Each structure stands twice: as C-alpha cells, then as structure tokens.
C-alpha cells in the first residue's frame, strides 16, 4: 500500500479540545498556514504526555502536524497565550464554529495575533459584519445578538429567553 503523508510546521492557536477514546484528544486549531483544522493528539491525556500542557485552549503553539488521512499533532510548543476571560473564550467559539475548515485567512490570523480581536471584529472577518445586519424577525437596524446555530441576527425584543443564553452579544 502506498500512503502519502504530508508534514506541516506552523504557528497555531488552540481553539478548543475534546476527549476521544481513553487517552487521545481532538484538537481544534486555527493555524496561520492552514486555517482552521481539527487534529488528533494521540495519548495526550496520559499523565506522562508532554503535549497536554501545550495544547490548552487559548495557547499559541508552534505545531508539527502530519496529515495522512487526517491531521495529527506530533509535537507542539507553547509560545504565548491569550487572556483567559469570557469574551476571549466566546470569540474562540465563534471562530471554531464559523471559520471554514482548511481555508487560511491571513487577515483573521493577523487580527488574532494582534490581540485586537473582539466579537464584532471576528464576526466581520468571518463574513457576518454587524454593520449591515438587520433583525431576522422585525427588520430592526443594528440588532444586538447573533445566534451562532442559526447564523442570524436578532434584536433584544425579538430574541426569546432560551436563545438569549446561546447568543453572542455584539452591541453593548
């Protein structure tokens, strides 16, 4: 059998991670060169893993990835981290949910690296600019909430209480 394996060495931001199996992790990365990718980190949850501490959410890492059938994190070294606050975590969730898989966006990457990324800027960079939005229900200009699951904007009066908890507030 012939397998093509590609190796990548790139700077990345760890967006999130999820446990897989007994010891592996599924890592969501936004990379400078590959855009958003999902990679597996084999044995990263073992107590002896040297990768675990580097692959925490909000960390910037220099990562070595291989791609055979899917991406795998072979090595990672933390270089910096974003502040751990609710706003930053919410912005990372937006990027995780809305960024296209495998499509690098150097403008978005530069915004992330600059530390000037907030919810409105992230939404604009991802193609959901709130300056041009109207409430999906009543047509009000400049609605204040973005529902990630529906990819729609709503004003405060049209947003029901259940969705209010799951919305991203874009206007103060």
Short mmCIF file of N, CA and C in Angstrom, two decimals:
data_model
loop_
_atom_site.label_atom_id
_atom_site.label_comp_id
_atom_site.label_asym_id
_atom_site.label_seq_id
_atom_site.Cartn_x
_atom_site.Cartn_y
_atom_site.Cartn_z
N UNK A 1 0.83 -1.19 0.00
CA UNK A 1 0.00 0.00 0.00
C UNK A 1 0.87 1.25 0.00
N UNK A 2 0.40 2.24 -0.72
CA UNK A 2 1.14 3.50 -0.82
C UNK A 2 0.34 4.59 -0.12
N UNK A 3 0.93 5.22 0.88
CA UNK A 3 0.27 6.30 1.61
C UNK A 3 1.07 7.58 1.43
N UNK A 4 0.37 8.65 1.16
CA UNK A 4 1.00 9.96 1.06
C UNK A 4 0.88 10.63 2.41
N UNK A 5 1.99 11.04 2.95
CA UNK A 5 2.00 11.73 4.23
C UNK A 5 2.62 13.10 4.03
N UNK A 6 1.91 14.11 4.47
CA UNK A 6 2.43 15.48 4.41
C UNK A 6 2.74 15.93 5.82
N UNK A 7 3.82 16.66 5.96
CA UNK A 7 4.21 17.19 7.26
C UNK A 7 4.17 18.71 7.19
N UNK A 8 3.61 19.32 8.24
CA UNK A 8 3.48 20.77 8.31
C UNK A 8 4.07 21.26 9.63
N UNK A 9 4.70 22.39 9.56
CA UNK A 9 5.25 23.06 10.74
C UNK A 9 4.69 24.47 10.71
N UNK A 10 3.80 24.80 11.65
CA UNK A 10 3.10 26.07 11.57
C UNK A 10 2.77 26.62 12.95
N UNK A 11 2.52 27.90 12.98
CA UNK A 11 2.05 28.56 14.20
C UNK A 11 0.54 28.38 14.27
N UNK A 12 0.02 28.14 15.47
CA UNK A 12 -1.41 27.87 15.62
C UNK A 12 -1.93 28.38 16.95
N UNK A 13 -3.23 28.64 16.99
CA UNK A 13 -3.94 28.97 18.22
C UNK A 13 -4.84 27.79 18.55
N UNK A 14 -4.78 27.31 19.77
CA UNK A 14 -5.64 26.21 20.20
C UNK A 14 -7.00 26.81 20.54
N UNK A 15 -8.01 26.47 19.72
CA UNK A 15 -9.36 26.98 19.93
C UNK A 15 -10.10 26.19 21.00
N UNK A 16 -9.94 24.87 20.98
CA UNK A 16 -10.69 24.00 21.89
C UNK A 16 -10.10 22.60 21.81
N UNK A 17 -10.53 21.75 22.73
CA UNK A 17 -10.12 20.35 22.69
C UNK A 17 -11.25 19.51 23.27
N UNK A 18 -11.33 18.27 22.80
CA UNK A 18 -12.33 17.32 23.27
C UNK A 18 -11.68 15.97 23.46
N UNK A 19 -12.06 15.24 24.52
CA UNK A 19 -11.52 13.89 24.70
C UNK A 19 -12.04 12.92 23.64
N UNK A 20 -11.18 12.01 23.21
CA UNK A 20 -11.53 10.97 22.26
C UNK A 20 -10.93 9.66 22.78
N UNK A 21 -11.76 8.65 22.91
CA UNK A 21 -11.27 7.37 23.40
C UNK A 21 -10.74 7.49 24.82
N UNK A 22 -9.79 6.63 25.15
CA UNK A 22 -9.27 6.61 26.52
C UNK A 22 -8.19 7.64 26.78
N UNK A 23 -7.37 7.94 25.77
CA UNK A 23 -6.23 8.80 26.05
C UNK A 23 -5.98 9.89 25.02
N UNK A 24 -6.72 9.89 23.92
CA UNK A 24 -6.48 10.85 22.86
C UNK A 24 -7.30 12.13 23.04
N UNK A 25 -6.92 13.15 22.30
CA UNK A 25 -7.66 14.41 22.26
C UNK A 25 -7.92 14.79 20.81
N UNK A 26 -9.06 15.40 20.58
CA UNK A 26 -9.34 16.05 19.31
C UNK A 26 -9.09 17.53 19.56
N UNK A 27 -8.19 18.09 18.80
CA UNK A 27 -7.75 19.47 18.99
C UNK A 27 -8.26 20.32 17.83
N UNK A 28 -8.86 21.47 18.16
CA UNK A 28 -9.32 22.42 17.15
C UNK A 28 -8.31 23.56 17.13
N UNK A 29 -7.67 23.74 15.99
CA UNK A 29 -6.61 24.74 15.85
C UNK A 29 -6.98 25.74 14.77
N UNK A 30 -6.56 26.98 14.97
CA UNK A 30 -6.59 27.94 13.87
C UNK A 30 -5.14 28.24 13.56
N UNK A 31 -4.70 27.84 12.38
CA UNK A 31 -3.30 27.99 12.02
C UNK A 31 -3.10 29.11 11.02
N UNK A 32 -1.93 29.63 11.03
CA UNK A 32 -1.59 30.69 10.08
C UNK A 32 -1.61 30.17 8.65
N UNK A 33 -1.09 28.97 8.44
CA UNK A 33 -0.89 28.46 7.08
C UNK A 33 -2.02 27.58 6.56
N UNK A 34 -2.81 26.98 7.45
CA UNK A 34 -3.83 26.02 7.02
C UNK A 34 -5.25 26.45 7.37
N UNK A 35 -5.40 27.56 8.08
CA UNK A 35 -6.72 27.97 8.55
C UNK A 35 -7.16 27.09 9.71
N UNK A 36 -8.47 26.89 9.83
CA UNK A 36 -8.99 26.07 10.92
C UNK A 36 -8.84 24.60 10.55
N UNK A 37 -8.29 23.83 11.47
CA UNK A 37 -8.17 22.39 11.26
C UNK A 37 -8.54 21.66 12.55
N UNK A 38 -8.91 20.41 12.38
CA UNK A 38 -9.16 19.52 13.50
C UNK A 38 -8.09 18.45 13.44
N UNK A 39 -7.40 18.23 14.55
CA UNK A 39 -6.31 17.26 14.58
C UNK A 39 -6.45 16.35 15.79
N UNK A 40 -5.88 15.21 15.69
CA UNK A 40 -5.88 14.26 16.80
C UNK A 40 -4.52 14.33 17.49
N UNK A 41 -4.54 14.29 18.81
CA UNK A 41 -3.31 14.24 19.59
C UNK A 41 -3.33 12.90 20.33
N UNK A 42 -2.55 11.96 19.83
CA UNK A 42 -2.55 10.60 20.36
C UNK A 42 -1.89 10.59 21.75
N UNK A 43 -2.57 9.96 22.69
CA UNK A 43 -2.09 9.77 24.07
C UNK A 43 -1.88 11.09 24.82
N UNK A 44 -2.49 12.16 24.38
CA UNK A 44 -2.29 13.47 25.01
C UNK A 44 -2.91 13.55 26.40
N UNK A 45 -3.84 12.66 26.73
CA UNK A 45 -4.46 12.69 28.06
C UNK A 45 -3.76 11.79 29.06
N UNK A 46 -2.72 11.09 28.64
CA UNK A 46 -1.95 10.27 29.58
C UNK A 46 -1.16 11.18 30.50
N UNK A 47 -0.96 10.72 31.71
CA UNK A 47 -0.26 11.53 32.71
C UNK A 47 1.17 11.84 32.30
N UNK A 48 1.75 11.01 31.47
CA UNK A 48 3.13 11.21 31.03
C UNK A 48 3.25 12.04 29.75
N UNK A 49 2.13 12.51 29.22
CA UNK A 49 2.14 13.25 27.96
C UNK A 49 2.84 14.60 28.11
N UNK A 50 3.72 14.86 27.19
CA UNK A 50 4.40 16.16 27.16
C UNK A 50 3.62 17.17 26.34
N UNK A 51 2.62 16.70 25.58
CA UNK A 51 1.81 17.59 24.75
C UNK A 51 0.69 18.28 25.53
N UNK A 52 0.17 17.63 26.55
CA UNK A 52 -1.05 18.07 27.23
C UNK A 52 -1.02 19.54 27.64
N UNK A 53 0.01 19.97 28.30
CA UNK A 53 0.03 21.35 28.81
C UNK A 53 0.15 22.38 27.68
N UNK A 54 0.74 22.01 26.59
CA UNK A 54 0.89 22.92 25.45
C UNK A 54 -0.41 23.08 24.68
N UNK A 55 -1.25 22.04 24.70
CA UNK A 55 -2.47 22.03 23.90
C UNK A 55 -3.71 22.48 24.67
N UNK A 56 -3.53 23.41 25.58
CA UNK A 56 -4.66 24.00 26.31
C UNK A 56 -5.28 25.10 25.46
N UNK A 57 -6.59 25.27 25.57
CA UNK A 57 -7.28 26.34 24.85
C UNK A 57 -6.64 27.68 25.18
N UNK A 58 -6.64 28.57 24.22
CA UNK A 58 -6.10 29.93 24.30
C UNK A 58 -4.58 29.99 24.10
N UNK A 59 -3.91 28.85 23.97
CA UNK A 59 -2.46 28.85 23.78
C UNK A 59 -2.10 29.03 22.32
N UNK A 60 -1.08 29.85 22.08
CA UNK A 60 -0.44 29.88 20.78
C UNK A 60 0.66 28.84 20.84
N UNK A 61 0.75 28.01 19.82
CA UNK A 61 1.77 26.97 19.78
C UNK A 61 2.46 26.96 18.43
N UNK A 62 3.67 26.48 18.44
CA UNK A 62 4.34 26.11 17.21
C UNK A 62 4.11 24.61 17.10
N UNK A 63 3.40 24.20 16.07
CA UNK A 63 2.97 22.80 15.98
C UNK A 63 3.60 22.11 14.78
N UNK A 64 3.91 20.85 14.99
CA UNK A 64 4.32 19.97 13.89
C UNK A 64 3.17 19.01 13.68
N UNK A 65 2.62 19.01 12.49
CA UNK A 65 1.45 18.20 12.16
C UNK A 65 1.80 17.27 11.01
N UNK A 66 1.20 16.09 11.04
CA UNK A 66 1.28 15.23 9.88
C UNK A 66 -0.13 14.99 9.39
N UNK A 67 -0.25 14.80 8.09
CA UNK A 67 -1.56 14.54 7.50
C UNK A 67 -1.45 13.31 6.62
N UNK A 68 -2.09 12.24 7.06
CA UNK A 68 -2.19 11.05 6.22
C UNK A 68 -3.63 10.95 5.76
N UNK A 69 -4.51 10.49 6.60
CA UNK A 69 -5.94 10.52 6.31
C UNK A 69 -6.60 11.67 7.04
N UNK A 70 -5.96 12.12 8.09
CA UNK A 70 -6.42 13.26 8.88
C UNK A 70 -5.18 13.88 9.53
N UNK A 71 -5.38 15.05 10.13
CA UNK A 71 -4.26 15.70 10.80
C UNK A 71 -4.00 15.05 12.16
N UNK A 72 -2.72 14.98 12.51
CA UNK A 72 -2.31 14.52 13.83
C UNK A 72 -1.24 15.47 14.35
N UNK A 73 -1.39 15.89 15.60
CA UNK A 73 -0.38 16.73 16.24
C UNK A 73 0.74 15.81 16.70
N UNK A 74 1.92 16.01 16.17
CA UNK A 74 3.07 15.20 16.54
C UNK A 74 3.85 15.89 17.65
N UNK A 75 3.94 17.20 17.56
CA UNK A 75 4.70 17.96 18.55
C UNK A 75 4.11 19.36 18.62
N UNK A 76 4.16 19.97 19.79
CA UNK A 76 3.67 21.34 19.96
C UNK A 76 4.46 22.00 21.09
N UNK A 77 4.74 23.27 20.91
CA UNK A 77 5.43 24.05 21.92
C UNK A 77 4.70 25.36 22.12
N UNK A 78 4.26 25.61 23.33
CA UNK A 78 3.54 26.85 23.64
C UNK A 78 4.49 28.03 23.50
N UNK A 79 4.03 29.06 22.80
CA UNK A 79 4.85 30.26 22.62
C UNK A 79 4.24 31.48 23.30
N UNK A 80 2.91 31.47 23.49
CA UNK A 80 2.21 32.61 24.08
C UNK A 80 0.80 32.15 24.41
N UNK A 81 0.00 33.02 25.00
CA UNK A 81 -1.39 32.67 25.30
C UNK A 81 -2.25 33.93 25.28
N UNK A 82 -3.51 33.74 24.93
CA UNK A 82 -4.48 34.83 25.01
C UNK A 82 -5.00 34.92 26.44
N UNK A 83 -5.51 36.09 26.85
CA UNK A 83 -6.06 36.21 28.20
C UNK A 83 -7.27 35.30 28.38
N UNK A 84 -7.37 34.71 29.57
CA UNK A 84 -8.47 33.79 29.86
C UNK A 84 -9.63 34.57 30.46
N UNK A 85 -10.50 35.10 29.58
CA UNK A 85 -11.70 35.80 30.02
C UNK A 85 -12.87 35.34 29.16
N UNK A 86 -14.08 35.65 29.59
CA UNK A 86 -15.28 35.18 28.89
C UNK A 86 -15.36 35.70 27.46
N UNK A 87 -14.95 36.93 27.23
CA UNK A 87 -15.01 37.50 25.89
C UNK A 87 -14.09 36.74 24.94
N UNK A 88 -12.87 36.47 25.36
CA UNK A 88 -11.91 35.76 24.52
C UNK A 88 -12.40 34.35 24.23
N UNK A 89 -12.93 33.68 25.23
CA UNK A 89 -13.45 32.32 25.06
C UNK A 89 -14.62 32.33 24.07
N UNK A 90 -15.49 33.34 24.16
CA UNK A 90 -16.63 33.45 23.24
C UNK A 90 -16.15 33.69 21.81
N UNK A 91 -15.13 34.51 21.63
CA UNK A 91 -14.59 34.79 20.30
C UNK A 91 -13.98 33.52 19.70
N UNK A 92 -13.26 32.75 20.52
CA UNK A 92 -12.70 31.49 20.03
C UNK A 92 -13.80 30.52 19.60
N UNK A 93 -14.90 30.53 20.33
CA UNK A 93 -16.04 29.67 19.97
C UNK A 93 -16.61 30.09 18.61
N UNK A 94 -16.70 31.41 18.39
CA UNK A 94 -17.16 31.92 17.09
C UNK A 94 -16.25 31.42 15.97
N UNK A 95 -14.96 31.53 16.16
CA UNK A 95 -14.01 31.10 15.14
C UNK A 95 -14.12 29.59 14.92
N UNK A 96 -14.22 28.83 15.99
CA UNK A 96 -14.36 27.38 15.88
C UNK A 96 -15.60 27.00 15.09
N UNK A 97 -16.70 27.67 15.35
CA UNK A 97 -17.98 27.33 14.70
C UNK A 97 -18.10 27.87 13.28
N UNK A 98 -17.53 29.04 13.01
CA UNK A 98 -17.82 29.73 11.75
C UNK A 98 -16.71 29.71 10.71
N UNK A 99 -15.47 29.53 11.12
CA UNK A 99 -14.37 29.54 10.15
C UNK A 99 -14.43 28.29 9.28
N UNK A 100 -14.11 28.46 8.01
CA UNK A 100 -14.11 27.34 7.07
C UNK A 100 -12.91 26.44 7.34
N UNK A 101 -13.16 25.15 7.32
CA UNK A 101 -12.10 24.16 7.55
C UNK A 101 -11.10 24.20 6.39
N UNK A 102 -9.82 24.29 6.74
CA UNK A 102 -8.76 24.22 5.75
C UNK A 102 -8.62 25.41 4.82
N UNK A 103 -9.18 26.55 5.20
CA UNK A 103 -9.11 27.76 4.37
C UNK A 103 -8.36 28.86 5.14
N UNK A 104 -7.08 29.06 4.87
CA UNK A 104 -6.35 30.09 5.60
C UNK A 104 -6.89 31.49 5.32
N UNK A 105 -6.95 32.30 6.35
CA UNK A 105 -7.40 33.69 6.25
C UNK A 105 -6.36 34.52 6.99
N UNK A 106 -5.44 35.10 6.24
CA UNK A 106 -4.32 35.81 6.86
C UNK A 106 -4.78 37.07 7.60
N UNK A 107 -5.86 37.71 7.13
CA UNK A 107 -6.39 38.87 7.84
C UNK A 107 -6.91 38.46 9.22
N UNK A 108 -7.66 37.37 9.28
CA UNK A 108 -8.15 36.87 10.56
C UNK A 108 -6.99 36.47 11.46
N UNK A 109 -6.01 35.79 10.89
CA UNK A 109 -4.83 35.37 11.68
C UNK A 109 -4.13 36.60 12.26
N UNK A 110 -3.94 37.63 11.46
CA UNK A 110 -3.27 38.85 11.95
C UNK A 110 -4.08 39.54 13.04
N UNK A 111 -5.42 39.52 12.93
CA UNK A 111 -6.26 40.07 13.99
C UNK A 111 -6.10 39.28 15.29
N UNK A 112 -6.08 37.96 15.16
CA UNK A 112 -5.89 37.11 16.34
C UNK A 112 -4.55 37.41 17.00
N UNK A 113 -3.50 37.45 16.20
CA UNK A 113 -2.16 37.69 16.74
C UNK A 113 -2.00 39.09 17.34
N UNK A 114 -2.72 40.07 16.81
CA UNK A 114 -2.58 41.45 17.29
C UNK A 114 -3.20 41.64 18.67
N UNK A 115 -4.08 40.73 19.07
CA UNK A 115 -4.76 40.87 20.35
C UNK A 115 -5.92 41.85 20.28
N UNK A 116 -6.28 42.32 19.10
CA UNK A 116 -7.36 43.29 18.94
C UNK A 116 -8.67 42.64 18.51
N UNK A 117 -8.75 41.35 18.65
CA UNK A 117 -9.93 40.63 18.19
C UNK A 117 -11.02 40.65 19.25
N UNK A 118 -12.19 41.14 18.86
CA UNK A 118 -13.36 41.06 19.73
C UNK A 118 -14.48 40.43 18.91
N UNK A 119 -15.64 40.28 19.50
CA UNK A 119 -16.74 39.60 18.83
C UNK A 119 -17.17 40.24 17.53
N UNK A 120 -17.34 41.55 17.53
CA UNK A 120 -17.78 42.24 16.31
C UNK A 120 -16.74 42.14 15.21
N UNK A 121 -15.48 42.29 15.57
CA UNK A 121 -14.40 42.20 14.58
C UNK A 121 -14.32 40.77 14.03
N UNK A 122 -14.45 39.78 14.92
CA UNK A 122 -14.40 38.37 14.48
C UNK A 122 -15.56 38.07 13.54
N UNK A 123 -16.76 38.50 13.90
CA UNK A 123 -17.92 38.26 13.03
C UNK A 123 -17.73 38.93 11.66
N UNK A 124 -17.20 40.15 11.66
CA UNK A 124 -16.96 40.84 10.39
C UNK A 124 -15.92 40.08 9.55
N UNK A 125 -14.85 39.63 10.18
CA UNK A 125 -13.81 38.90 9.47
C UNK A 125 -14.33 37.57 8.92
N UNK A 126 -15.31 37.00 9.59
CA UNK A 126 -15.88 35.71 9.17
C UNK A 126 -17.06 35.87 8.20
N UNK A 127 -17.37 37.12 7.83
CA UNK A 127 -18.40 37.36 6.84
C UNK A 127 -19.77 37.70 7.39
N UNK A 128 -19.85 38.02 8.68
CA UNK A 128 -21.13 38.35 9.33
C UNK A 128 -21.04 39.72 9.98
N UNK A 129 -20.71 40.72 9.19
CA UNK A 129 -20.49 42.07 9.69
C UNK A 129 -21.79 42.64 10.27
N UNK A 130 -21.77 43.02 11.53
CA UNK A 130 -22.97 43.53 12.21
C UNK A 130 -23.39 44.90 11.69
N UNK A 131 -22.50 45.63 11.02
CA UNK A 131 -22.86 46.95 10.48
C UNK A 131 -23.94 46.85 9.41
N UNK A 132 -24.04 45.71 8.76
CA UNK A 132 -25.01 45.53 7.69
C UNK A 132 -26.17 44.63 8.09
N UNK A 133 -26.24 44.27 9.37
CA UNK A 133 -27.24 43.31 9.84
C UNK A 133 -28.56 43.98 10.19
N UNK A 134 -29.62 43.21 10.04
CA UNK A 134 -30.95 43.60 10.49
C UNK A 134 -31.54 42.42 11.26
N UNK A 135 -32.44 42.71 12.18
CA UNK A 135 -33.11 41.67 12.95
C UNK A 135 -33.86 40.74 12.00
N UNK A 136 -33.68 39.45 12.17
CA UNK A 136 -34.31 38.46 11.30
C UNK A 136 -35.83 38.45 11.46
N UNK A 137 -36.34 38.87 12.62
CA UNK A 137 -37.79 38.86 12.85
C UNK A 137 -38.48 40.15 12.44
N UNK A 138 -37.94 41.28 12.91
CA UNK A 138 -38.67 42.54 12.71
C UNK A 138 -37.98 43.53 11.76
N UNK A 139 -36.75 43.25 11.37
CA UNK A 139 -36.05 44.12 10.44
C UNK A 139 -35.37 45.32 11.07
N UNK A 140 -35.30 45.38 12.41
CA UNK A 140 -34.64 46.48 13.10
C UNK A 140 -33.16 46.56 12.69
N UNK A 141 -32.71 47.78 12.43
CA UNK A 141 -31.30 48.00 12.10
C UNK A 141 -30.43 47.80 13.34
N UNK A 142 -29.23 47.32 13.14
CA UNK A 142 -28.23 47.12 14.19
C UNK A 142 -28.74 46.26 15.34
N UNK A 143 -29.16 45.03 15.06
CA UNK A 143 -29.58 44.14 16.14
C UNK A 143 -28.40 43.78 17.03
N UNK A 144 -28.66 43.44 18.26
CA UNK A 144 -27.59 43.25 19.23
C UNK A 144 -27.15 41.84 19.51
N UNK A 145 -27.80 40.84 18.90
CA UNK A 145 -27.46 39.45 19.21
C UNK A 145 -27.28 38.64 17.94
N UNK A 146 -26.25 37.78 17.95
CA UNK A 146 -26.00 36.88 16.83
C UNK A 146 -26.16 35.46 17.33
N UNK A 147 -27.04 34.69 16.69
CA UNK A 147 -27.23 33.28 17.05
C UNK A 147 -26.34 32.43 16.15
N UNK A 148 -25.37 31.80 16.77
CA UNK A 148 -24.39 31.02 16.01
C UNK A 148 -25.06 29.87 15.27
N UNK A 149 -25.92 29.14 15.94
CA UNK A 149 -26.54 27.95 15.32
C UNK A 149 -27.41 28.30 14.11
N UNK A 150 -28.08 29.47 14.15
CA UNK A 150 -28.93 29.87 13.02
C UNK A 150 -28.23 30.80 12.04
N UNK A 151 -27.07 31.33 12.44
CA UNK A 151 -26.33 32.30 11.63
C UNK A 151 -27.19 33.51 11.30
N UNK A 152 -27.91 34.01 12.32
CA UNK A 152 -28.81 35.13 12.14
C UNK A 152 -28.67 36.13 13.28
N UNK A 153 -29.00 37.38 12.97
CA UNK A 153 -29.02 38.45 13.96
C UNK A 153 -30.46 38.67 14.45
N UNK A 154 -30.59 39.03 15.74
CA UNK A 154 -31.88 39.37 16.33
C UNK A 154 -31.69 40.56 17.26
N UNK A 155 -32.75 41.37 17.37
CA UNK A 155 -32.73 42.46 18.36
C UNK A 155 -33.14 41.89 19.71
N UNK A 156 -32.94 42.65 20.76
CA UNK A 156 -33.24 42.18 22.11
C UNK A 156 -34.71 41.85 22.30
N UNK A 157 -35.61 42.63 21.69
CA UNK A 157 -37.04 42.39 21.90
C UNK A 157 -37.53 41.15 21.15
N UNK A 158 -36.88 40.75 20.08
CA UNK A 158 -37.32 39.57 19.31
C UNK A 158 -36.65 38.27 19.77
N UNK A 159 -35.62 38.38 20.57
CA UNK A 159 -34.86 37.20 20.98
C UNK A 159 -35.53 36.56 22.19
N UNK A 160 -35.91 35.30 22.08
CA UNK A 160 -36.55 34.65 23.22
C UNK A 160 -35.51 34.30 24.29
N UNK A 161 -35.94 34.11 25.55
CA UNK A 161 -35.01 33.88 26.66
C UNK A 161 -34.09 32.68 26.48
N UNK A 162 -34.57 31.62 25.86
CA UNK A 162 -33.73 30.43 25.66
C UNK A 162 -32.59 30.74 24.71
N UNK A 163 -32.90 31.38 23.60
CA UNK A 163 -31.86 31.73 22.63
C UNK A 163 -30.95 32.83 23.14
N UNK A 164 -31.45 33.69 24.04
CA UNK A 164 -30.63 34.78 24.59
C UNK A 164 -29.39 34.21 25.27
N UNK A 165 -29.55 33.07 25.96
CA UNK A 165 -28.42 32.45 26.65
C UNK A 165 -27.41 31.87 25.65
N UNK A 166 -27.86 31.51 24.46
CA UNK A 166 -26.99 30.90 23.47
C UNK A 166 -26.56 31.88 22.38
N UNK A 167 -26.84 33.17 22.56
CA UNK A 167 -26.48 34.14 21.55
C UNK A 167 -25.15 34.80 21.90
N UNK A 168 -24.58 35.41 20.89
CA UNK A 168 -23.37 36.20 21.08
C UNK A 168 -23.78 37.66 21.01
N UNK A 169 -23.58 38.39 22.10
CA UNK A 169 -23.97 39.79 22.15
C UNK A 169 -22.93 40.62 21.43
N UNK A 170 -23.37 41.39 20.42
CA UNK A 170 -22.43 42.15 19.61
C UNK A 170 -22.50 43.64 19.83
N UNK A 171 -23.57 44.14 20.42
CA UNK A 171 -23.71 45.57 20.65
C UNK A 171 -23.97 45.81 22.13
N UNK A 172 -23.24 46.74 22.72
CA UNK A 172 -23.43 47.00 24.15
C UNK A 172 -24.70 47.77 24.41
#
